[in-house]
Amino acid sequence: MEKYDVIVIGGGLLGCFTARALTRYRLKLALLEAREDVCTGISRANTAIIYSGADTKPGSLKSEMCVRSAQTFANLCSQLGVRYSPCGSLMISFGPRGEEVLGKKMAQGKANGVRGLALLSREEVLSIEPNVSPAVTAGLFAPEAGTVIPWELGIAAAENALHNGAEFQFNSAVTRIEKVPDGYVLEAGGRPFHARGIINCAGLYADGLHEMVAKPSVRIYPEAGDYYILDTKASGVIRHIIFHEPEEKGKGLTLVPTVDGNILLGPSKIPSGEKNDAFPTSKEGLEWLCGLAEQVIPSLPMEHVIRSFGAVRPNPFYVRHDPDTGLLHRDDKGISDFILHETDGAPNFLSFIGIKTPGLTCALELGLYAADRMAALLGNLQPNDAFNPNNPAPLRLKELSEEARAQRVREKPSYGRIVCRCRGISEGEIIDSIHHSIGAKTVDGVKRRTGAGSGRCQGGFCTQRIIEILSQELGIPVCDIQKDRPGSKVIGGKDHG
Ligand SMILES: Cc1cc2nc3c(=O)[nH]c(=O)nc-3n(C[C@H](O)[C@H](O)[C@H](O)COP(=O)(O)OP(=O)(O)OC[C@H]3O[C@@H](n4cnc5c(N)ncnc54)[C@H](O)[C@@H]3O)c2cc1C
């Protein structure tokens, strides 16, 4: 049986950053991930915003982490070789109720230490965002908000953790955890593992894993959401992240000008009750998005929608066991702050259960928090003096000058063969993505690493070629190449060569 000091369960943003933070110590560490890749859960279906910290309650751990994260995010991205757009955010109101909310967020943000917040008049809003509806009445500008590509960040953190000594075990769903005198024995992917300490970062399923060693105390009650992505043809319609504060009680629309030049709209809020990590969309939610988009940005070219996707919020609630009825009772109010759960009967077992927004913004901080807590629990850990926080950025030919690109093509002709015409991604970059330290194994894995297939045609022209490249580089038949999760083969039937 493989023995480790610490095992991290789950390779989403939290798991990857926790593993990276643990490599600052000298210990034997593994991350067990159920799927074939990192960042296939909540970390790939969210709003991609780096929040300034004006939205969170003063004095909370969430606020403290969020403000610090926003102020240092550009630095983290340059360390990890990840692209970041520090575009700022603008919360807009359409009447007295919204204006009151803006005023409250301004005061809250100031109390939290958010820098550069400014209340704007209607005219000031329209001067920086001319396509917002003329019915707008005021705005709250937060210059330190921004946007990132969540999986690009997660993959970079995972690769950095790997280079610093963490092991990654994919296709290793943890199905059993048993407390033993010197730690825990886990079964994952049909194999046994032993660890002195465990950090549970299993996203939507973190409550179930926690209950393998502890009585139910926190449960996740999921809620669905929907998003639209507009093609880069709509780029420039908005310049900042826009948070719409509606006059009637309820959720407003969020619009994000993404790092790749698309516009992301969403999420809707749909009661679901299902932990469906296939993230289906709902007609109701998508219609709600269209209706609000028309009110907030009337000229938003919805004919340029290229994709919709669903998301699931892992809402955490405390639960209590009623000895009379034998049923679990859920608190009325959900848990709003970040909590790293520990249980008396399960020493050195830490769980992040129901970490929602701003979990992406705070992934680095949450990882450090969990790693340092585990180090304190295990005691006597030595620092890893060889820890290197930097991760080389992958080659992105589009970012090079024409001359530098030509030089690359001379060195490796596959950089000159464009596979994804919408995004201008070459065969060489796709091959690189497959051979990276945590490389792509599926069509979507290639998409997450290179952007190939994420443009206007959504892979209509390039998917076949990407499958051929995956088949050739991984040495597996084209018929066995999956789009995404196991069971999502793109080509049916038998391979006749
Ligand atoms: C709709 C939505 C929008 C959001 N928008 C923002 C935003 O704009 N800004 C922001 O800061 N935050 C945002 N967040 C929060 C942020 O996306 C998450 O906090 C972040 O992605 C962290 O995810 P995670 O690592 O906890 O979970 P996941 O990414 O889901 O990772 C959990 C991993 O655990 C694996 N796993 C599950 N069970 C097992 C098992 N038994 N064994 C092994 N592995 C297992 C899964 O396969 C998965 O890879 C948003 C969240 C939601 C839901």
Coordinates of C-alpha atoms and ligand atoms in Angstrom, one line a residue:
M1 CA 0.0 0.0 0.0
E2 CA 1.3 3.5 -0.9
K3 CA 2.0 5.5 2.3
Y4 CA 1.8 9.3 2.4
D5 CA 2.0 12.0 5.0
V6 CA -0.9 13.9 3.5
I7 CA -3.5 13.0 0.8
V8 CA -5.6 15.7 -0.8
I9 CA -8.9 14.5 -2.2
G10 CA -10.2 16.4 -5.3
G11 CA -8.3 18.2 -8.0
G12 CA -10.4 21.4 -8.4
L13 CA -9.0 24.8 -7.7
L14 CA -9.0 24.2 -3.9
G15 CA -7.3 20.8 -4.2
C16 CA -4.7 22.0 -6.6
F17 CA -3.8 25.1 -4.5
T18 CA -3.9 23.1 -1.3
A19 CA -1.5 20.6 -2.8
R20 CA 0.8 23.4 -4.0
A21 CA 0.7 25.0 -0.6
L22 CA 1.6 21.7 1.1
T23 CA 4.7 21.3 -1.1
R24 CA 6.2 24.3 0.9
Y25 CA 6.8 21.6 3.5
R26 CA 8.9 18.5 3.2
L27 CA 6.4 15.7 3.1
K28 CA 5.1 12.8 0.9
L29 CA 2.0 14.1 -0.7
A30 CA -0.6 12.8 -3.2
L31 CA -3.7 14.3 -4.7
L32 CA -6.4 11.8 -5.6
E33 CA -8.8 12.9 -8.3
A34 CA -11.9 11.0 -9.5
R35 CA -11.7 12.2 -13.1
E36 CA -9.0 12.0 -15.7
D37 CA -7.9 15.6 -15.3
V38 CA -7.9 18.6 -12.9
C39 CA -10.5 21.3 -12.9
T40 CA -13.4 19.4 -14.4
G41 CA -16.0 20.2 -11.6
I42 CA -17.2 23.6 -10.2
S43 CA -13.8 25.0 -11.1
R44 CA -14.6 24.9 -14.8
A45 CA -18.2 26.2 -14.5
N46 CA -18.2 29.5 -12.7
T47 CA -18.2 33.2 -13.4
A48 CA -14.4 33.6 -13.6
I49 CA -14.4 36.9 -11.5
I50 CA -11.7 38.0 -9.1
Y51 CA -13.8 39.9 -6.6
S52 CA -12.5 43.1 -5.0
G53 CA -13.9 42.3 -1.5
A54 CA -16.7 44.8 -1.5
D55 CA -19.4 42.1 -1.3
T56 CA -18.3 40.3 1.8
K57 CA -19.2 40.9 5.4
P58 CA -16.5 42.9 7.3
G59 CA -14.6 40.8 9.8
S60 CA -15.2 37.5 8.0
L61 CA -12.5 35.2 6.9
K62 CA -13.9 35.5 3.4
S63 CA -13.5 39.3 3.4
E64 CA -10.0 39.1 4.7
M65 CA -8.9 36.5 2.1
C66 CA -10.8 38.2 -0.7
V67 CA -9.3 41.6 -0.3
R68 CA -5.8 40.2 0.1
S69 CA -6.3 37.9 -3.0
A70 CA -7.6 40.7 -5.2
Q71 CA -4.7 43.0 -4.3
T72 CA -2.1 40.3 -5.1
F73 CA -3.8 38.4 -7.9
A74 CA -1.8 39.9 -10.8
N75 CA 1.4 38.7 -9.0
L76 CA 0.0 35.2 -8.5
C77 CA -0.9 35.0 -12.2
S78 CA 2.6 36.1 -13.3
Q79 CA 4.2 33.6 -11.0
L80 CA 2.1 30.8 -12.5
G81 CA 2.3 31.9 -16.1
V82 CA -1.5 32.5 -16.2
R83 CA -3.3 35.3 -18.1
Y84 CA -5.2 37.9 -16.0
S85 CA -7.4 40.8 -17.1
P86 CA -7.6 43.4 -14.3
C87 CA -10.6 45.0 -16.0
G88 CA -12.3 46.3 -12.8
S89 CA -16.0 45.9 -12.0
L90 CA -19.0 48.2 -12.1
M91 CA -22.1 47.5 -10.1
I92 CA -25.0 49.4 -11.6
S93 CA -28.4 50.4 -10.2
F94 CA -31.7 51.3 -11.9
G95 CA -33.5 53.1 -9.0
P96 CA -33.5 53.8 -5.3
R97 CA -33.3 50.2 -4.1
G98 CA -30.3 49.5 -6.2
E99 CA -28.7 52.8 -5.1
E100 CA -29.1 51.9 -1.5
V101 CA -27.3 48.5 -2.1
L102 CA -24.5 50.4 -3.9
G103 CA -24.1 52.7 -0.9
K104 CA -24.0 49.7 1.5
K105 CA -21.4 47.9 -0.6
M106 CA -19.3 51.1 -0.8
A107 CA -19.3 51.4 3.0
Q108 CA -18.7 47.6 3.4
G109 CA -15.8 47.7 0.9
K110 CA -14.2 50.6 2.6
A111 CA -14.5 48.8 6.0
N112 CA -12.9 45.7 4.3
G113 CA -9.9 47.8 3.0
V114 CA -10.9 47.6 -0.7
R115 CA -8.9 50.2 -2.6
G116 CA -10.1 52.7 -5.2
L117 CA -13.9 52.2 -4.8
A118 CA -15.9 55.0 -6.3
L119 CA -19.6 55.8 -6.5
L120 CA -20.4 57.1 -10.0
S121 CA -23.3 59.2 -11.3
R122 CA -25.5 58.0 -14.1
E123 CA -23.4 60.2 -16.6
E124 CA -20.1 58.8 -15.3
V125 CA -21.4 55.2 -15.7
L126 CA -22.5 55.9 -19.3
S127 CA -19.2 57.6 -20.1
I128 CA -17.2 54.4 -19.2
E129 CA -19.9 51.9 -20.3
P130 CA -21.8 53.6 -23.1
N131 CA -23.8 50.5 -24.0
V132 CA -25.5 50.1 -20.6
S133 CA -29.2 51.0 -20.6
P134 CA -29.9 54.7 -20.4
A135 CA -32.2 53.8 -17.5
V136 CA -29.2 53.3 -15.3
T137 CA -29.1 55.6 -12.2
A138 CA -25.7 55.1 -10.5
G139 CA -22.7 52.8 -10.3
L140 CA -20.1 51.5 -7.9
F141 CA -16.6 51.1 -9.5
A142 CA -14.1 48.6 -8.1
P143 CA -10.8 48.9 -10.0
E144 CA -9.2 45.9 -8.3
A145 CA -11.6 43.3 -9.6
G146 CA -10.6 41.3 -12.6
T147 CA -11.1 38.1 -14.5
V148 CA -9.0 35.0 -15.1
I149 CA -9.6 31.6 -16.9
P150 CA -10.3 29.4 -13.9
W151 CA -9.0 26.1 -15.3
E152 CA -5.9 27.8 -16.7
L153 CA -5.1 28.9 -13.1
G154 CA -6.0 25.5 -11.6
I155 CA -3.9 23.6 -14.2
A156 CA -0.9 25.9 -13.5
A157 CA -1.2 25.4 -9.8
A158 CA -1.4 21.6 -10.2
E159 CA 1.7 21.6 -12.5
N160 CA 3.5 23.8 -10.0
A161 CA 2.6 21.4 -7.2
L162 CA 3.8 18.4 -9.3
H163 CA 7.1 20.1 -10.0
N164 CA 7.5 20.8 -6.3
G165 CA 7.0 17.1 -5.4
A166 CA 3.2 16.4 -5.2
E167 CA 2.0 13.2 -6.8
F168 CA -1.2 13.2 -8.8
Q169 CA -3.4 10.1 -9.2
F170 CA -6.2 10.4 -11.7
N171 CA -9.2 8.2 -12.2
S172 CA -9.0 7.6 -8.5
A173 CA -12.4 8.3 -6.9
V174 CA -12.2 7.8 -3.2
T175 CA -14.9 5.3 -2.3
R176 CA -13.9 4.4 1.3
I177 CA -12.0 5.9 4.2
E178 CA -11.2 4.1 7.3
K179 CA -9.7 5.5 10.5
V180 CA -6.7 3.4 11.6
P181 CA -4.4 4.1 14.6
D182 CA -1.7 6.0 12.6
G183 CA -4.0 7.8 10.2
Y184 CA -6.4 6.7 7.5
V185 CA -6.6 4.0 4.9
L186 CA -8.4 5.1 1.7
E187 CA -9.6 3.1 -1.3
A188 CA -9.4 5.0 -4.5
G189 CA -9.8 3.7 -8.0
G190 CA -9.7 0.2 -6.5
R191 CA -6.3 0.7 -4.8
P192 CA -5.5 1.2 -1.1
F193 CA -3.6 4.3 0.1
H194 CA -2.5 5.3 3.6
A195 CA -2.1 8.9 4.9
R196 CA -1.4 10.5 8.3
G197 CA -3.6 13.4 7.3
I198 CA -6.4 14.1 4.8
I199 CA -7.6 17.3 3.2
N200 CA -11.0 16.9 1.6
C201 CA -11.5 19.2 -1.3
A202 CA -14.1 17.1 -3.2
G203 CA -16.3 20.1 -4.2
L204 CA -20.0 19.0 -4.6
Y205 CA -19.2 15.7 -2.9
A206 CA -17.1 16.9 0.1
D207 CA -20.0 16.4 2.5
G208 CA -20.3 12.7 1.6
L209 CA -16.5 12.1 2.0
H210 CA -16.6 13.9 5.4
E211 CA -19.3 11.6 6.5
M212 CA -17.1 8.6 5.8
V213 CA -15.3 9.5 9.1
A214 CA -17.7 11.8 10.9
K215 CA -21.3 12.2 11.8
P216 CA -23.3 14.5 9.4
S217 CA -22.9 18.1 10.5
V218 CA -22.8 20.0 7.2
R219 CA -24.6 19.1 4.0
I220 CA -24.5 20.5 0.6
Y221 CA -27.9 21.6 -0.9
P222 CA -27.2 22.3 -4.6
E223 CA -28.7 24.9 -6.8
A224 CA -28.3 25.2 -10.5
G225 CA -27.3 28.1 -12.7
D226 CA -27.0 28.8 -16.4
Y227 CA -24.5 30.8 -18.5
Y228 CA -24.2 32.1 -22.1
I229 CA -21.0 32.9 -23.9
L230 CA -20.9 35.4 -26.7
D231 CA -18.4 35.3 -29.5
T232 CA -15.4 37.6 -29.7
K233 CA -17.4 39.6 -32.3
A234 CA -19.3 41.1 -29.3
S235 CA -16.0 42.1 -27.7
G236 CA -15.9 45.7 -26.7
V237 CA -19.6 46.0 -26.0
I238 CA -18.6 46.1 -22.3
R239 CA -15.3 47.0 -20.8
H240 CA -15.7 46.1 -17.2
I241 CA -17.4 43.3 -15.2
I242 CA -21.0 44.5 -14.8
F243 CA -23.0 43.5 -11.8
H244 CA -26.7 44.5 -12.3
E245 CA -28.5 45.3 -9.1
P246 CA -32.2 44.9 -9.8
E247 CA -35.0 47.1 -8.3
E248 CA -37.2 44.1 -7.6
K249 CA -35.8 41.7 -5.0
G250 CA -33.9 38.8 -6.6
K251 CA -30.8 38.1 -8.5
G252 CA -29.4 40.5 -11.1
L253 CA -27.4 39.7 -14.2
T254 CA -23.6 39.5 -14.3
L255 CA -21.6 40.2 -17.5
V256 CA -17.9 39.5 -17.8
P257 CA -15.5 40.5 -20.6
T258 CA -13.4 37.4 -20.6
V259 CA -9.6 37.1 -20.9
D260 CA -10.1 35.6 -24.4
G261 CA -12.3 38.5 -25.6
N262 CA -15.7 36.8 -25.2
I263 CA -18.6 38.0 -23.1
L264 CA -19.9 35.7 -20.3
L265 CA -23.4 36.2 -19.1
G266 CA -24.9 34.6 -16.0
P267 CA -25.5 32.7 -13.8
S268 CA -29.2 32.3 -13.4
K269 CA -30.5 30.8 -10.1
I270 CA -32.6 27.6 -10.5
P271 CA -33.6 25.4 -7.6
S272 CA -32.3 22.0 -8.4
G273 CA -31.6 19.7 -5.5
E274 CA -29.4 17.6 -7.7
K275 CA -25.6 17.1 -7.5
N276 CA -25.4 16.8 -11.2
D277 CA -21.7 17.3 -12.2
A278 CA -22.6 17.0 -15.8
F279 CA -23.9 20.5 -15.3
P280 CA -27.0 20.6 -17.6
T281 CA -28.6 23.9 -18.6
S282 CA -32.2 24.8 -18.1
K283 CA -34.5 26.5 -20.6
E284 CA -36.0 28.6 -17.8
G285 CA -32.6 29.9 -16.7
L286 CA -31.4 30.7 -20.3
E287 CA -34.6 32.6 -21.0
W288 CA -34.2 34.5 -17.8
L289 CA -30.6 35.5 -19.0
C290 CA -31.9 36.7 -22.4
G291 CA -34.7 38.8 -20.8
L292 CA -32.3 40.5 -18.4
A293 CA -29.6 41.1 -20.9
E294 CA -32.1 43.1 -23.0
Q295 CA -32.9 45.3 -20.0
V296 CA -29.3 45.9 -18.9
I297 CA -27.4 46.1 -22.2
P298 CA -30.1 46.6 -24.9
S299 CA -27.6 46.4 -27.7
L300 CA -25.9 43.2 -26.6
P301 CA -25.7 41.1 -29.8
M302 CA -27.4 37.9 -28.5
E303 CA -27.1 36.5 -32.1
H304 CA -23.4 36.0 -31.3
V305 CA -24.1 33.4 -28.5
I306 CA -21.8 30.5 -29.2
R307 CA -22.3 28.4 -26.2
S308 CA -24.4 27.9 -23.1
F309 CA -23.4 25.8 -20.0
G310 CA -24.8 24.9 -16.7
A311 CA -23.3 25.2 -13.2
V312 CA -24.1 23.9 -9.7
R313 CA -23.7 25.9 -6.5
P314 CA -22.7 23.8 -3.5
N315 CA -24.7 25.6 -0.8
P316 CA -23.6 24.5 2.6
F317 CA -26.0 24.2 5.6
Y318 CA -25.5 22.9 9.2
V319 CA -27.6 19.8 9.8
R320 CA -28.7 18.3 13.1
H321 CA -29.8 14.8 13.8
D322 CA -33.3 14.6 15.5
P323 CA -33.1 11.5 17.8
D324 CA -37.0 11.3 18.0
T325 CA -37.7 11.2 14.3
G326 CA -34.3 9.9 13.2
L327 CA -34.3 12.6 10.5
L328 CA -31.7 15.3 9.7
H329 CA -32.8 18.9 10.2
R330 CA -31.3 21.6 8.2
D331 CA -30.7 25.1 9.5
D332 CA -32.8 27.8 7.9
K333 CA -29.8 29.9 7.0
G334 CA -26.8 28.6 4.9
I335 CA -23.2 28.9 6.0
S336 CA -21.9 32.2 4.6
D337 CA -18.2 32.3 5.7
F338 CA -15.4 30.1 4.6
I339 CA -14.9 27.2 7.1
L340 CA -12.3 24.4 7.2
H341 CA -14.2 21.7 9.0
E342 CA -12.6 19.5 11.6
T343 CA -14.2 16.8 13.7
D344 CA -13.2 15.5 17.2
G345 CA -13.3 11.8 16.3
A346 CA -11.3 12.3 13.1
P347 CA -7.9 13.9 13.9
N348 CA -5.9 15.4 11.0
F349 CA -9.0 15.2 8.7
L350 CA -9.8 18.6 7.3
S351 CA -12.8 19.3 4.9
F352 CA -13.7 22.3 2.7
I353 CA -17.5 21.7 2.4
G354 CA -19.5 24.1 0.2
I355 CA -16.9 26.7 -0.7
K356 CA -18.7 29.0 -3.1
T357 CA -17.9 32.4 -4.4
P358 CA -15.3 33.8 -4.0
G359 CA -13.5 30.4 -3.9
L360 CA -11.8 31.1 -7.2
T361 CA -10.5 34.5 -6.0
C362 CA -9.3 33.0 -2.7
A363 CA -8.0 29.7 -4.0
L364 CA -4.4 30.5 -3.1
E365 CA -5.4 31.8 0.4
L366 CA -7.6 28.8 1.1
G367 CA -4.9 26.4 0.0
L368 CA -2.3 28.1 2.3
Y369 CA -4.9 28.1 5.2
A370 CA -5.5 24.3 4.9
A371 CA -1.9 23.4 4.3
D372 CA -0.7 25.4 7.3
R373 CA -3.4 24.0 9.5
M374 CA -2.4 20.4 8.5
A375 CA 1.3 21.3 9.1
A376 CA 0.4 22.5 12.6
L377 CA -1.6 19.3 13.3
L378 CA 1.1 17.0 12.0
G379 CA 3.8 18.9 13.8
N380 CA 7.6 19.0 13.2
L381 CA 7.3 19.5 9.5
Q382 CA 10.4 21.0 7.9
P383 CA 10.1 23.7 5.2
N384 CA 10.9 22.6 1.7
D385 CA 13.8 24.9 0.8
A386 CA 13.6 23.8 -2.8
F387 CA 10.0 25.1 -3.2
N388 CA 9.7 27.1 -6.4
P389 CA 6.5 29.1 -6.7
N390 CA 7.0 29.8 -10.4
N391 CA 5.5 27.9 -13.2
P392 CA 6.5 28.4 -16.9
A393 CA 3.7 29.7 -19.1
P394 CA 2.9 27.4 -22.0
L395 CA 3.9 28.7 -25.4
R396 CA 1.1 30.9 -26.8
L397 CA 2.1 31.6 -30.4
K398 CA -0.6 34.3 -30.8
E399 CA 1.2 36.4 -28.1
L400 CA 4.5 36.4 -30.0
S401 CA 5.7 38.9 -32.5
E402 CA 5.5 37.8 -36.2
E403 CA 9.3 37.4 -36.2
A404 CA 9.3 35.3 -33.0
R405 CA 6.5 33.1 -34.4
A406 CA 8.3 32.6 -37.7
Q407 CA 11.4 31.5 -35.7
R408 CA 9.3 29.0 -33.8
V409 CA 7.8 27.6 -37.0
R410 CA 11.3 27.1 -38.5
E411 CA 12.3 25.2 -35.3
K412 CA 9.1 23.1 -35.2
P413 CA 7.0 23.1 -38.4
S414 CA 3.8 21.9 -36.5
Y415 CA 3.6 25.4 -35.0
G416 CA 2.9 26.6 -38.5
R417 CA -0.1 24.3 -39.0
I418 CA -3.3 26.0 -37.7
V419 CA -5.8 23.5 -36.4
C420 CA -8.3 25.7 -34.6
R421 CA -9.0 28.5 -37.1
C422 CA -11.3 30.5 -34.8
R423 CA -8.7 30.9 -32.1
G424 CA -5.6 30.5 -34.3
I425 CA -4.2 27.5 -32.4
S426 CA -1.6 25.4 -34.0
E427 CA -1.0 21.7 -34.1
G428 CA 2.3 22.2 -32.2
E429 CA 0.5 23.9 -29.3
I430 CA -2.0 21.0 -29.2
I431 CA 0.8 18.5 -29.1
D432 CA 2.6 20.5 -26.3
S433 CA -0.7 20.5 -24.3
I434 CA -0.8 16.7 -24.4
H435 CA 2.8 16.3 -23.3
H436 CA 2.7 18.9 -20.5
S437 CA 3.5 17.6 -17.0
I438 CA -0.3 17.4 -16.4
G439 CA -1.2 16.9 -20.0
A440 CA -4.5 16.8 -21.9
K441 CA -6.1 13.4 -22.3
T442 CA -9.5 14.4 -23.9
V443 CA -10.8 16.8 -26.5
D444 CA -12.0 19.1 -23.7
G445 CA -8.6 18.8 -21.9
V446 CA -7.0 20.2 -25.1
K447 CA -9.6 22.9 -25.2
R448 CA -9.0 23.9 -21.5
R449 CA -5.2 24.1 -22.1
T450 CA -5.0 25.7 -25.6
G451 CA -8.5 27.2 -26.3
A452 CA -8.7 25.0 -29.4
G453 CA -12.4 24.4 -30.1
S454 CA -13.7 27.3 -27.9
G455 CA -14.2 29.8 -30.7
R456 CA -17.1 30.6 -33.0
C457 CA -17.5 27.2 -34.6
Q458 CA -17.2 25.4 -31.2
G459 CA -15.0 22.7 -32.6
G460 CA -17.1 22.1 -35.7
F461 CA -14.0 22.3 -37.9
C462 CA -11.2 21.2 -35.6
T463 CA -12.5 18.4 -33.4
Q464 CA -11.7 15.7 -35.9
R465 CA -8.1 16.8 -36.2
I466 CA -7.8 17.2 -32.4
I467 CA -9.0 13.6 -32.0
E468 CA -6.4 12.4 -34.6
I469 CA -3.6 14.3 -32.7
L470 CA -4.7 12.9 -29.3
S471 CA -4.8 9.4 -30.8
Q472 CA -1.4 9.7 -32.3
E473 CA 0.3 11.3 -29.3
L474 CA -1.3 9.1 -26.6
G475 CA -1.1 6.0 -28.7
I476 CA -4.7 5.0 -28.4
P477 CA -7.3 4.4 -31.2
V478 CA -9.4 7.3 -32.4
C479 CA -12.5 5.4 -31.4
D480 CA -11.4 5.5 -27.8
I481 CA -10.8 9.3 -27.6
Q482 CA -13.3 10.9 -25.2
K483 CA -14.7 14.3 -25.5
D484 CA -14.7 14.8 -21.7
R485 CA -15.7 12.4 -19.0
P486 CA -15.5 8.6 -19.4
G487 CA -18.4 7.5 -21.6
S488 CA -18.2 10.6 -23.9
K489 CA -16.5 9.0 -26.9
V490 CA -16.8 11.2 -29.9
I491 CA -16.6 8.5 -32.6
G492 CA -18.8 5.4 -32.3
G493 CA -18.3 2.0 -33.8
K494 CA -15.0 0.1 -34.4
D495 CA -11.7 1.5 -35.6
H496 CA -11.0 0.0 -39.1
G497 CA -7.8 2.0 -39.4
Ligands
LIG1 C1 -22.0 29.1 -10.2 C2 -20.7 29.4 -9.5 C3 -20.1 30.6 -9.9 C4 -18.9 31.0 -9.2 N1 -18.3 32.1 -9.6 C5 -17.2 32.5 -8.9 C6 -16.5 33.7 -9.3 O1 -16.9 34.4 -10.2 N2 -15.4 34.1 -8.6 C7 -15.0 33.3 -7.5 O2 -14.0 33.8 -6.8 N3 -15.6 32.2 -7.2 C8 -16.6 31.7 -7.9 N4 -17.2 30.5 -7.6 C9 -16.6 29.6 -6.6 C10 -15.5 28.8 -7.2 O3 -15.8 28.4 -8.5 C11 -15.2 27.5 -6.4 O4 -15.1 27.9 -5.0 C12 -13.9 26.9 -6.9 O5 -14.0 26.5 -8.2 C13 -13.5 25.7 -6.0 O6 -14.0 24.5 -6.4 P1 -13.6 23.2 -5.7 O7 -12.1 22.9 -5.9 O8 -14.1 23.3 -4.3 O9 -14.5 22.1 -6.4 P2 -14.4 21.4 -7.8 O10 -13.8 22.2 -8.8 O11 -15.7 20.8 -8.1 O12 -13.4 20.2 -7.5 C14 -13.7 19.1 -6.7 C15 -13.0 17.9 -7.3 O13 -13.2 16.8 -6.5 C16 -13.3 15.7 -7.3 N5 -14.0 14.6 -6.5 C17 -15.3 14.6 -6.1 N6 -15.5 13.5 -5.4 C18 -14.3 12.8 -5.4 C19 -13.9 11.5 -4.8 N7 -14.8 10.7 -4.1 N8 -12.6 11.1 -5.0 C20 -11.7 11.9 -5.6 N9 -12.1 13.1 -6.2 C21 -13.3 13.5 -6.1 C22 -14.1 16.1 -8.5 O14 -14.0 15.3 -9.6 C23 -13.5 17.5 -8.7 O15 -12.5 17.5 -9.6 C24 -18.4 30.1 -8.2 C25 -19.0 28.9 -7.9 C26 -20.2 28.6 -8.5 C27 -20.8 27.3 -8.2

